[in-house]
Structures are given as C-alpha cells and as structure tokens.
PDB file of C-alpha atoms in Angstrom:
ATOM      1  CA  MET A 105       0.252  -0.147   0.035  1.00 45.00           C
ATOM      2  CA  GLN A 106       3.091   2.558   0.558  1.00 47.00           C
ATOM      3  CA  ILE A 107       3.825   1.672  -3.336  1.00 46.00           C
ATOM      4  CA  LEU A 108       0.330   2.556  -4.341  1.00 44.00           C
ATOM      5  CA  SER A 109       0.341   5.793  -1.955  1.00 47.00           C
ATOM      6  CA  ALA A 110       3.777   6.647  -3.852  1.00 45.00           C
ATOM      7  CA  LEU A 111       2.100   6.476  -6.897  1.00 43.00           C
ATOM      8  CA  VAL A 112      -0.797   8.373  -6.337  1.00 42.00           C
ATOM      9  CA  VAL A 113       1.325  11.252  -4.951  1.00 41.00           C
ATOM     10  CA  SER A 114       3.518  11.266  -8.136  1.00 45.00           C
ATOM     11  CA  VAL A 115       0.320  11.422 -10.593  1.00 42.00           C
ATOM     12  CA  LEU A 116      -1.134  14.351  -8.479  1.00 43.00           C
ATOM     13  CA  ALA A 117       2.261  16.363  -8.680  1.00 41.00           C
ATOM     14  CA  LEU A 118       2.386  15.883 -12.511  1.00 41.00           C
ATOM     15  CA  SER A 119      -1.204  17.067 -12.701  1.00 42.00           C
ATOM     16  CA  ASN A 120      -0.371  20.311 -10.522  1.00 43.00           C
ATOM     17  CA  GLY A 121       2.918  20.745 -12.441  1.00 41.00           C
ATOM     18  CA  ALA A 122       0.978  20.631 -15.605  1.00 39.00           C
ATOM     19  CA  ALA A 123      -0.642  24.051 -15.045  1.00 39.00           C
ATOM     20  CA  ALA A 124       1.850  26.988 -16.183  1.00 49.00           C
ATOM     21  CA  ALA A 125       1.829  30.152 -13.978  1.00 77.00           C
ATOM     22  CA  PHE A 126       1.611  33.427 -16.322  1.00 88.00           C
ATOM     23  CA  ASP A 127       4.490  34.194 -17.743  1.00 92.00           C
ATOM     24  CA  CYS A 128       5.194  38.146 -18.062  1.00 93.00           C
ATOM     25  CA  LYS A 129       8.402  37.357 -20.280  1.00 93.00           C
ATOM     26  CA  LYS A 130       6.348  35.569 -22.849  1.00 93.00           C
ATOM     27  CA  ALA A 131       2.803  36.528 -22.541  1.00 94.00           C
ATOM     28  CA  GLN A 132       0.522  35.435 -25.497  1.00 92.00           C
ATOM     29  CA  VAL A 133      -2.048  37.639 -26.896  1.00 92.00           C
ATOM     30  CA  ALA A 134      -4.121  36.777 -29.896  1.00 89.00           C
ATOM     31  CA  GLY A 135      -1.047  34.456 -30.781  1.00 88.00           C
ATOM     32  CA  PHE A 136       1.596  36.831 -30.588  1.00 91.00           C
ATOM     33  CA  THR A 137       4.105  37.068 -27.783  1.00 93.00           C
ATOM     34  CA  TYR A 138       5.249  39.706 -25.720  1.00 95.00           C
ATOM     35  CA  ASP A 139       7.746  40.475 -23.524  1.00 95.00           C
ATOM     36  CA  LEU A 140       6.542  42.699 -20.391  1.00 96.00           C
ATOM     37  CA  SER A 141       8.994  41.614 -17.619  1.00 94.00           C
ATOM     38  CA  ALA A 142      10.014  45.321 -17.988  1.00 95.00           C
ATOM     39  CA  LEU A 143       6.877  46.089 -16.370  1.00 96.00           C
ATOM     40  CA  SER A 144       7.549  44.051 -13.472  1.00 94.00           C
ATOM     41  CA  THR A 145       7.814  46.231 -10.554  1.00 93.00           C
ATOM     42  CA  GLU A 146       5.137  47.759  -8.062  1.00 95.00           C
ATOM     43  CA  ILE A 147       3.981  51.137  -9.051  1.00 95.00           C
ATOM     44  CA  THR A 148       2.403  53.470  -6.744  1.00 95.00           C
ATOM     45  CA  LEU A 149      -0.655  56.029  -8.392  1.00 96.00           C
ATOM     46  CA  GLU A 150      -1.846  58.976  -5.951  1.00 94.00           C
ATOM     47  CA  SER A 151      -4.790  61.145  -6.084  1.00 92.00           C
ATOM     48  CA  ASN A 152      -5.928  63.674  -3.788  1.00 92.00           C
ATOM     49  CA  ALA A 153      -9.369  65.243  -3.237  1.00 92.00           C
ATOM     50  CA  THR A 154     -10.497  68.080  -0.876  1.00 92.00           C
ATOM     51  CA  THR A 155     -13.224  66.865   1.169  1.00 90.00           C
ATOM     52  CA  PRO A 156     -13.538  69.556   4.087  1.00 91.00           C
ATOM     53  CA  PRO A 157     -12.333  69.660   6.758  1.00 91.00           C
ATOM     54  CA  THR A 158     -10.003  66.793   5.720  1.00 92.00           C
ATOM     55  CA  ILE A 159      -8.162  65.736   2.358  1.00 93.00           C
ATOM     56  CA  THR A 160      -8.965  62.223   0.960  1.00 95.00           C
ATOM     57  CA  GLY A 161      -6.106  60.515  -0.532  1.00 94.00           C
ATOM     58  CA  THR A 162      -6.376  57.354  -2.660  1.00 96.00           C
ATOM     59  CA  ASN A 163      -3.316  55.198  -3.306  1.00 95.00           C
ATOM     60  CA  TYR A 164      -3.288  52.367  -5.917  1.00 96.00           C
ATOM     61  CA  LYS A 165      -0.376  49.851  -5.573  1.00 96.00           C
ATOM     62  CA  LEU A 166       0.034  47.334  -8.795  1.00 96.00           C
ATOM     63  CA  ASN A 167       2.406  44.963 -10.459  1.00 96.00           C
ATOM     64  CA  ILE A 168       0.884  43.276 -13.781  1.00 96.00           C
ATOM     65  CA  CYS A 169       3.372  40.468 -13.305  1.00 95.00           C
ATOM     66  CA  GLY A 170       2.836  39.068 -10.311  1.00 94.00           C
ATOM     67  CA  PRO A 171       1.393  39.759  -6.578  1.00 95.00           C
ATOM     68  CA  LEU A 172       2.591  42.619  -4.564  1.00 95.00           C
ATOM     69  CA  ALA A 173       5.273  42.456  -1.816  1.00 93.00           C
ATOM     70  CA  SER A 174       4.128  42.198   2.000  1.00 90.00           C
ATOM     71  CA  ALA A 175       4.168  45.451   3.682  1.00 88.00           C
ATOM     72  CA  PRO A 176       7.029  46.100   6.041  1.00 87.00           C
ATOM     73  CA  ASP A 177       6.237  45.036   9.771  1.00 87.00           C
ATOM     74  CA  SER A 178       5.913  48.754  10.774  1.00 87.00           C
ATOM     75  CA  VAL A 179       2.768  48.932   9.009  1.00 89.00           C
ATOM     76  CA  PRO A 180      -0.070  48.099  11.385  1.00 90.00           C
ATOM     77  CA  GLU A 181      -1.354  44.491  10.015  1.00 89.00           C
ATOM     78  CA  ILE A 182      -4.929  46.261   9.486  1.00 89.00           C
ATOM     79  CA  ASP A 183      -3.613  48.619   7.319  1.00 91.00           C
ATOM     80  CA  ARG A 184      -1.822  46.347   4.819  1.00 91.00           C
ATOM     81  CA  CYS A 185      -2.917  45.222   1.469  1.00 92.00           C
ATOM     82  CA  PRO A 186      -4.296  41.795   1.231  1.00 91.00           C
ATOM     83  CA  ALA A 187      -2.110  38.747   0.452  1.00 92.00           C
ATOM     84  CA  ASN A 188      -2.185  37.629  -3.142  1.00 93.00           C
ATOM     85  CA  ALA A 189      -3.106  40.995  -4.161  1.00 95.00           C
ATOM     86  CA  TRP A 190      -1.929  42.316  -7.700  1.00 96.00           C
ATOM     87  CA  VAL A 191      -3.640  45.681  -7.578  1.00 97.00           C
ATOM     88  CA  CYS A 192      -4.610  47.409  -4.260  1.00 96.00           C
ATOM     89  CA  ARG A 193      -6.624  50.418  -3.026  1.00 96.00           C
ATOM     90  CA  SER A 194      -6.190  52.426  -0.284  1.00 95.00           C
ATOM     91  CA  VAL A 195      -7.956  55.658   0.880  1.00 95.00           C
ATOM     92  CA  THR A 196      -6.192  57.868   3.488  1.00 94.00           C
ATOM     93  CA  ASN A 197      -7.958  60.740   5.508  1.00 93.00           C
ATOM     94  CA  TYR A 198      -5.781  63.553   6.533  1.00 94.00           C
ATOM     95  CA  LYS A 199      -6.840  66.273   8.931  1.00 90.00           C
ATOM     96  CA  LYS A 200      -4.849  69.134   9.835  1.00 87.00           C
ATOM     97  CA  ASP A 201      -2.886  68.593  13.294  1.00 85.00           C
ATOM     98  CA  GLU A 202      -4.111  65.471  13.540  1.00 89.00           C
ATOM     99  CA  LYS A 203      -2.760  61.968  12.586  1.00 89.00           C
ATOM    100  CA  SER A 204      -3.446  60.526   9.127  1.00 90.00           C
ATOM    101  CA  ARG A 205      -5.875  57.474   9.661  1.00 91.00           C
ATOM    102  CA  VAL A 206      -6.195  54.644   6.615  1.00 93.00           C
ATOM    103  CA  THR A 207      -9.969  54.436   6.028  1.00 92.00           C
ATOM    104  CA  GLU A 208     -10.177  51.459   3.307  1.00 94.00           C
ATOM    105  CA  VAL A 209      -7.968  48.669   1.922  1.00 95.00           C
ATOM    106  CA  ASN A 210      -9.288  46.426  -0.581  1.00 94.00           C
ATOM    107  CA  ALA A 211      -7.591  43.993  -3.527  1.00 95.00           C
ATOM    108  CA  VAL A 212      -8.817  45.351  -6.834  1.00 96.00           C
ATOM    109  CA  ALA A 213      -7.021  42.487  -8.183  1.00 96.00           C
ATOM    110  CA  GLY A 214      -6.220  39.181  -7.028  1.00 93.00           C
ATOM    111  CA  VAL A 215      -7.656  37.306  -4.051  1.00 91.00           C
ATOM    112  CA  SER A 216      -6.335  33.891  -4.285  1.00 90.00           C
ATOM    113  CA  SER A 217      -2.899  32.561  -4.859  1.00 87.00           C
ATOM    114  CA  LYS A 218      -4.324  30.576  -8.003  1.00 90.00           C
ATOM    115  CA  ASP A 219      -5.448  33.790  -9.585  1.00 92.00           C
ATOM    116  CA  GLU A 220      -4.199  35.186 -12.648  1.00 93.00           C
ATOM    117  CA  PRO A 221      -4.556  37.960 -15.314  1.00 95.00           C
ATOM    118  CA  SER A 222      -6.272  37.833 -18.588  1.00 94.00           C
ATOM    119  CA  LEU A 223      -4.837  39.178 -21.594  1.00 95.00           C
ATOM    120  CA  GLU A 224      -7.517  40.287 -24.315  1.00 94.00           C
ATOM    121  CA  ALA A 225      -7.297  41.963 -27.369  1.00 92.00           C
ATOM    122  CA  ARG A 226      -9.265  42.188 -31.131  1.00 82.00           C
ATOM    123  CA  ALA A 227      -7.734  39.990 -33.278  1.00 70.00           C
ATOM    124  CA  SER A 228      -6.433  41.904 -36.635  1.00 69.00           C
ATOM    125  CA  GLY A 229      -5.630  39.439 -39.381  1.00 71.00           C
ATOM    126  CA  ASN A 230      -1.814  38.781 -39.135  1.00 79.00           C
ATOM    127  CA  GLU A 231      -1.324  41.833 -37.601  1.00 85.00           C
ATOM    128  CA  SER A 232      -0.449  41.791 -33.980  1.00 88.00           C
ATOM    129  CA  PRO A 233      -2.511  44.121 -31.660  1.00 91.00           C
ATOM    130  CA  ARG A 234      -1.277  47.445 -31.182  1.00 92.00           C
ATOM    131  CA  GLU A 235      -3.063  47.799 -27.817  1.00 94.00           C
ATOM    132  CA  PHE A 236      -4.352  45.246 -25.130  1.00 96.00           C
ATOM    133  CA  HIS A 237      -6.262  45.067 -21.939  1.00 96.00           C
ATOM    134  CA  TRP A 238      -4.877  43.141 -18.618  1.00 97.00           C
ATOM    135  CA  LYS A 239      -7.836  42.287 -16.956  1.00 96.00           C
ATOM    136  CA  MET A 240      -8.256  40.713 -13.443  1.00 96.00           C
ATOM    137  CA  SER A 241     -11.174  40.329 -10.581  1.00 95.00           C
ATOM    138  CA  GLY A 242     -10.405  41.365  -6.879  1.00 95.00           C
ATOM    139  CA  THR A 243     -12.442  41.265  -4.052  1.00 93.00           C
ATOM    140  CA  LYS A 244     -16.269  41.977  -3.590  1.00 93.00           C
ATOM    141  CA  VAL A 245     -17.384  44.860  -1.526  1.00 93.00           C
ATOM    142  CA  ASP A 246     -21.000  45.277  -0.767  1.00 91.00           C
ATOM    143  CA  ASN A 247     -21.638  42.551  -3.339  1.00 92.00           C
ATOM    144  CA  VAL A 248     -19.786  44.393  -6.091  1.00 94.00           C
ATOM    145  CA  GLU A 249     -16.862  42.368  -7.397  1.00 95.00           C
ATOM    146  CA  TRP A 250     -13.953  44.734  -7.735  1.00 96.00           C
ATOM    147  CA  SER A 251     -11.401  44.559 -10.836  1.00 96.00           C
ATOM    148  CA  ALA A 252      -8.828  46.282 -12.779  1.00 97.00           C
ATOM    149  CA  ASP A 253      -8.591  46.900 -16.732  1.00 97.00           C
ATOM    150  CA  ILE A 254      -5.176  48.422 -18.004  1.00 97.00           C
ATOM    151  CA  LYS A 255      -5.233  49.197 -21.486  1.00 96.00           C
ATOM    152  CA  LEU A 256      -1.491  48.829 -22.724  1.00 96.00           C
ATOM    153  CA  VAL A 257      -0.568  50.442 -26.000  1.00 96.00           C
ATOM    154  CA  CYS A 258       2.021  49.697 -28.025  1.00 95.00           C
ATOM    155  CA  ASP A 259       4.659  53.089 -28.319  1.00 95.00           C
ATOM    156  CA  LYS A 260       7.922  52.829 -29.194  1.00 94.00           C
ATOM    157  CA  SER A 261       8.686  56.426 -28.462  1.00 94.00           C
ATOM    158  CA  ALA A 262       7.752  56.122 -24.798  1.00 95.00           C
ATOM    159  CA  LYS A 263       9.902  54.409 -21.854  1.00 94.00           C
ATOM    160  CA  ASN A 264       8.601  51.450 -19.991  1.00 95.00           C
ATOM    161  CA  GLU A 265       9.691  53.603 -16.946  1.00 94.00           C
ATOM    162  CA  ASN A 266       6.475  55.730 -17.324  1.00 94.00           C
ATOM    163  CA  PRO A 267       3.690  55.041 -14.912  1.00 95.00           C
ATOM    164  CA  PRO A 268       0.106  54.310 -16.495  1.00 96.00           C
ATOM    165  CA  THR A 269      -2.453  56.762 -16.336  1.00 95.00           C
ATOM    166  CA  LEU A 270      -5.236  56.782 -14.064  1.00 95.00           C
ATOM    167  CA  VAL A 271      -8.666  56.841 -16.287  1.00 96.00           C
ATOM    168  CA  GLY A 272     -10.736  56.191 -13.001  1.00 95.00           C
ATOM    169  CA  PHE A 273     -12.453  54.281 -10.611  1.00 95.00           C
ATOM    170  CA  SER A 274     -16.087  53.537 -11.311  1.00 94.00           C
ATOM    171  CA  GLN A 275     -18.616  50.907  -9.998  1.00 93.00           C
ATOM    172  CA  GLY A 276     -15.836  48.715  -8.512  1.00 94.00           C
ATOM    173  CA  VAL A 277     -13.826  48.922 -12.028  1.00 96.00           C
ATOM    174  CA  LEU A 278     -10.457  50.561 -11.836  1.00 96.00           C
ATOM    175  CA  SER A 279      -9.451  51.437 -15.201  1.00 97.00           C
ATOM    176  CA  LEU A 280      -5.878  52.481 -16.557  1.00 97.00           C
ATOM    177  CA  GLU A 281      -3.800  53.391 -19.613  1.00 97.00           C
ATOM    178  CA  TRP A 282      -0.176  52.479 -20.224  1.00 97.00           C
ATOM    179  CA  SER A 283       1.416  53.713 -23.286  1.00 96.00           C
ATOM    180  CA  VAL A 284       4.943  52.041 -23.498  1.00 96.00           C
ATOM    181  CA  PRO A 285       7.253  49.828 -25.756  1.00 95.00           C
ATOM    182  CA  ALA A 286       7.142  46.603 -23.675  1.00 95.00           C
ATOM    183  CA  ALA A 287       3.007  46.582 -25.053  1.00 95.00           C
ATOM    184  CA  CYS A 288       4.986  45.960 -28.527  1.00 94.00           C
ATOM    185  CA  ALA A 289       4.971  42.433 -29.653  1.00 93.00           C
ATOM    186  CA  LEU A 290       8.247  40.812 -29.903  1.00 91.00           C
ATOM    187  CA  GLY A 291      10.185  41.534 -33.257  1.00 79.00           C
ATOM    188  CA  ASP A 292       7.371  44.332 -34.306  1.00 67.00           C
ATOM    189  CA  SER A 293       9.424  46.761 -36.211  1.00 51.00           C
ATOM    190  CA  GLY A 294       6.444  49.023 -36.497  1.00 41.00           C
ATOM    191  CA  ASP A 295       4.426  47.654 -39.034  1.00 37.00           C
ATOM    192  CA  GLY A 296       2.526  45.318 -36.642  1.00 36.00           C
ATOM    193  CA  GLY A 297       3.708  42.046 -38.647  1.00 35.00           C
ATOM    194  CA  LYS A 298       4.797  39.050 -36.609  1.00 41.00           C
ATOM    195  CA  ASP A 299       8.373  38.718 -35.869  1.00 40.00           C
ATOM    196  CA  LYS A 300      10.674  37.057 -38.759  1.00 42.00           C
ATOM    197  CA  SER A 301      13.899  37.515 -36.758  1.00 46.00           C
ATOM    198  CA  PRO A 302      16.008  34.730 -35.198  1.00 50.00           C
ATOM    199  CA  ASP A 303      14.323  35.284 -31.693  1.00 50.00           C
ATOM    200  CA  ASN A 304      11.050  34.555 -33.047  1.00 46.00           C
ATOM    201  CA  ASP A 305      12.430  31.399 -34.601  1.00 50.00           C
ATOM    202  CA  LYS A 306      13.334  30.729 -31.191  1.00 51.00           C
ATOM    203  CA  ASP A 307      10.192  31.113 -29.746  1.00 50.00           C
ATOM    204  CA  ASP A 308       8.742  28.859 -32.470  1.00 50.00           C
ATOM    205  CA  THR A 309      11.299  26.282 -31.111  1.00 53.00           C
ATOM    206  CA  SER A 310      10.384  26.736 -27.661  1.00 54.00           C
ATOM    207  CA  SER A 311       6.558  26.313 -28.687  1.00 54.00           C
ATOM    208  CA  GLN A 312       7.026  23.062 -30.462  1.00 59.00           C
ATOM    209  CA  GLY A 313       9.142  21.838 -27.151  1.00 63.00           C
ATOM    210  CA  GLY A 314       6.342  22.829 -24.970  1.00 71.00           C
ATOM    211  CA  PHE A 315       4.344  20.699 -27.045  1.00 78.00           C
ATOM    212  CA  PHE A 316       6.331  17.967 -26.762  1.00 82.00           C
ATOM    213  CA  SER A 317       6.864  18.269 -23.104  1.00 84.00           C
ATOM    214  CA  THR A 318       3.038  18.363 -22.837  1.00 87.00           C
ATOM    215  CA  LEU A 319       2.826  14.986 -24.610  1.00 86.00           C
ATOM    216  CA  PHE A 320       5.250  13.593 -22.346  1.00 87.00           C
ATOM    217  CA  THR A 321       3.708  14.200 -19.154  1.00 89.00           C
ATOM    218  CA  LEU A 322       0.177  12.987 -20.307  1.00 90.00           C
ATOM    219  CA  PHE A 323       2.288   9.865 -21.328  1.00 89.00           C
ATOM    220  CA  ILE A 324       3.678   9.834 -18.130  1.00 91.00           C
ATOM    221  CA  VAL A 325       0.337  10.678 -16.162  1.00 91.00           C
ATOM    222  CA  GLY A 326      -1.515   7.985 -18.405  1.00 90.00           C
ATOM    223  CA  SER A 327       0.904   5.406 -17.800  1.00 87.00           C
ATOM    224  CA  THR A 328       1.098   5.814 -13.819  1.00 91.00           C
ATOM    225  CA  LEU A 329      -2.781   5.845 -13.910  1.00 91.00           C
ATOM    226  CA  TYR A 330      -2.903   2.703 -15.747  1.00 88.00           C
ATOM    227  CA  LEU A 331      -0.385   1.105 -13.313  1.00 86.00           C
ATOM    228  CA  VAL A 332      -2.132   2.410 -10.311  1.00 90.00           C
ATOM    229  CA  VAL A 333      -5.998   1.125 -11.242  1.00 90.00           C
ATOM    230  CA  GLY A 334      -4.573  -1.905 -12.613  1.00 86.00           C
ATOM    231  CA  VAL A 335      -2.783  -2.601  -9.457  1.00 87.00           C
ATOM    232  CA  LEU A 336      -5.598  -1.542  -7.465  1.00 89.00           C
ATOM    233  CA  TYR A 337      -7.882  -4.007  -9.376  1.00 87.00           C
ATOM    234  CA  LYS A 338      -5.535  -7.229  -9.124  1.00 83.00           C
ATOM    235  CA  SER A 339      -5.198  -6.381  -5.309  1.00 84.00           C
ATOM    236  CA  LEU A 340      -8.315  -5.818  -3.983  1.00 88.00           C
ATOM    237  CA  VAL A 341     -10.725  -7.890  -6.733  1.00 86.00           C
ATOM    238  CA  VAL A 342      -8.662 -10.488  -7.924  1.00 82.00           C
ATOM    239  CA  ARG A 343      -6.705 -10.769  -4.701  1.00 84.00           C
ATOM    240  CA  ALA A 344      -3.440 -11.044  -6.444  1.00 84.00           C
ATOM    241  CA  THR A 345       0.150 -10.631  -4.774  1.00 85.00           C
ATOM    242  CA  GLY A 346       3.430 -10.043  -6.052  1.00 85.00           C
ATOM    243  CA  LEU A 347       4.428  -9.576  -9.509  1.00 82.00           C
ATOM    244  CA  ASP A 348       1.099 -10.943 -10.328  1.00 83.00           C
ATOM    245  CA  MET A 349      -0.574  -7.403  -9.198  1.00 85.00           C
ATOM    246  CA  ILE A 350       1.131  -6.111 -12.436  1.00 87.00           C
ATOM    247  CA  PRO A 351      -1.734  -5.283 -14.927  1.00 86.00           C
ATOM    248  CA  ASN A 352      -1.499  -7.717 -18.306  1.00 86.00           C
ATOM    249  CA  LEU A 353       1.575  -9.447 -16.763  1.00 82.00           C
ATOM    250  CA  ALA A 354       1.830 -11.811 -19.814  1.00 85.00           C
ATOM    251  CA  PHE A 355       1.897  -8.975 -21.990  1.00 85.00           C
ATOM    252  CA  TRP A 356       4.928  -7.149 -20.441  1.00 83.00           C
ATOM    253  CA  ARG A 357       6.584 -10.347 -20.040  1.00 84.00           C
ATOM    254  CA  GLU A 358       6.484 -10.833 -24.214  1.00 87.00           C
ATOM    255  CA  PHE A 359       6.711  -7.184 -24.978  1.00 85.00           C
ATOM    256  CA  PRO A 360      10.695  -7.057 -25.096  1.00 90.00           C
ATOM    257  CA  TYR A 361      10.457 -10.063 -27.740  1.00 90.00           C
ATOM    258  CA  LEU A 362       7.901  -8.673 -29.447  1.00 88.00           C
ATOM    259  CA  CYS A 363      10.111  -5.437 -29.821  1.00 90.00           C
ATOM    260  CA  ALA A 364      12.850  -7.595 -30.940  1.00 89.00           C
ATOM    261  CA  ASP A 365      10.868  -9.056 -33.852  1.00 88.00           C
ATOM    262  CA  PHE A 366       9.672  -5.778 -34.959  1.00 88.00           C
ATOM    263  CA  ALA A 367      13.000  -4.478 -34.871  1.00 89.00           C
ATOM    264  CA  GLN A 368      14.563  -7.286 -36.752  1.00 86.00           C
ATOM    265  CA  HIS A 369      11.491  -7.289 -39.506  1.00 85.00           C
ATOM    266  CA  MET A 370      12.082  -3.616 -40.199  1.00 85.00           C
ATOM    267  CA  TRP A 371      15.824  -4.272 -40.479  1.00 85.00           C
ATOM    268  CA  ASP A 372      14.984  -6.999 -42.893  1.00 82.00           C
ATOM    269  CA  MET A 373      12.809  -4.775 -45.159  1.00 83.00           C
ATOM    270  CA  ALA A 374      15.077  -2.018 -44.947  1.00 82.00           C
ATOM    271  CA  SER A 375      18.147  -4.177 -46.063  1.00 80.00           C
ATOM    272  CA  GLY A 376      16.228  -6.038 -49.030  1.00 73.00           C
ATOM    273  CA  ARG A 377      16.528  -9.170 -47.342  1.00 64.00           C
ATOM    274  CA  ARG A 378      12.651  -9.853 -47.218  1.00 55.00           C
ATOM    275  CA  ARG A 379      10.239  -9.059 -49.834  1.00 51.00           C
ATOM    276  CA  ASP A 380       6.518 -10.392 -50.447  1.00 52.00           C
ATOM    277  CA  GLY A 381       7.320 -12.405 -47.067  1.00 50.00           C
ATOM    278  CA  TYR A 382      10.021 -14.383 -48.930  1.00 49.00           C
ATOM    279  CA  SER A 383      13.931 -14.158 -47.919  1.00 47.00           C
ATOM    280  CA  VAL A 384      16.340 -13.699 -50.663  1.00 47.00           C
ATOM    281  CA  VAL A 385      17.925 -16.836 -51.078  1.00 43.00           C
TER     282      VAL A 385
END
C-alpha cells in the first residue's frame, strides 16, 4: 500500500505541474508573444481630493506581473494590502494637526494564490495587436466584485519607466492606460507584422518543445494511472499478490520479444533481405 500511495502522490504532482503560471516574459495575446517583464515592478499612483475639513488621499499600488510584496512590519496589519493582491486600493484621511487615518484597504485585483490575469485584444488578421487589455478580478465590496482593467498601448517613443495613467474608478472597476514599448509584440518593427527575426524562431522552437513536453507529461500521467488502477484492481478484486498484481503481466513479459521481432522485421525490409514475405536465398 505504501507503493500505491507513492504512485498516487506522483500522479498528483505531475497534474499540478502541468498548470503553467502567468509568464510576463512570454505573455500571449492573440497568438503573438509580448515581453512585459520590463513592467514587473511595483507602481504607486496617488490622487487627492479636498473633502472639508479633511483631504482624502487614494492610493493604488500595482504589479501586472505578480502579487504585491508584503508590507513592512512597521505598517499595522489592518492597514496592509491583502495577501495575493496584484492591485491594491487604499484610502487615507488627512486632517490638519491630526494623525492620518487609513479608512479603506481592498484588493482590486487578485484574491487567491491561483488568480491570474487575462490578456484580451481584438484580432486583426496577421498583424499583432497595437493595444490590449490586462484584466483581473478582485475582492467583493457590498456585493460588487472589484476588478482592474489596464489598457496597454504599443508606443515605441515612450519609456517603460513611465507610469500608467489613472482613467478612473467607477462601480468597482479601476481603469488605467499604459503606453509603453513593452506593449509591442516581440520583433514588431512598427508595421504590426509577426516577428521574422531569429528570436522568433527560438520562440517557435520553444513552443514546439512545450508541445512535446506536454505530450510526454500526458504519457507519464496516463501510464501511472494505468499502473495504479491495474494494481488496485488486481489487489482488491482478483486478490493477486507479488508480480501478479501488475496489470497484463503476460503481455509485458512478451513485450521485449515483440519489440525484438519488430526491429528484426524492419531491418530485413530496409536491407532488402525480405520481400513479399520471402527471404532472398
């Protein structure tokens, strides 16, 4: 039974490993690859509103490539952004001669460790999208699910260090616009075409490698499931023990000889020693 437990654990580990996390360096939009890793940094946007006799400051902290880092211990836990948040909104109230007070902290995007953003764009034939949307859901506040919608625009004349522009926050949706070179598809020379550079060939090779890797993973998972289910059946139903617990044991005993016969047959055909079922004398 210890062997069976180990096999089950192996299957679960392989299944979990098959799910790939969001990769900012190879983000896929409408079949094109974008390298957003230059934007993998925490950005803070602030806006103030006069609300006599106080001033209300709204702070947005975001990272489009992963969850925000934990706040330092000096920040009270109640005033920190929730864990796993990719975009966080906090509201602080300032009053003259009085200590500032945080009145609201919520996750605009990202709630659990499994949450990932979606990248959406309108397909335009063989041309890479010049703009696309980064979208992600967050927490629920008063039965309204908050979310972030960041419009990324390809602008080669801008700098990746430029912060996004706050468009607004309405009905729980935070809207931002970000014009940066990182929002241009890899190999895009400005005409929106697909990358014809050697780097694109590497991406194609990488994609092919990913395909065969997935097939190999599926093969391993399928083989393990076949073995686990077969052993369980032989053990619990047939009451077999030892090697007899292996499913289709007779076939696997003959399998090496079958492979040898097949290899010999293929060799005879390739060398011309066997034609129409007869060997050359």
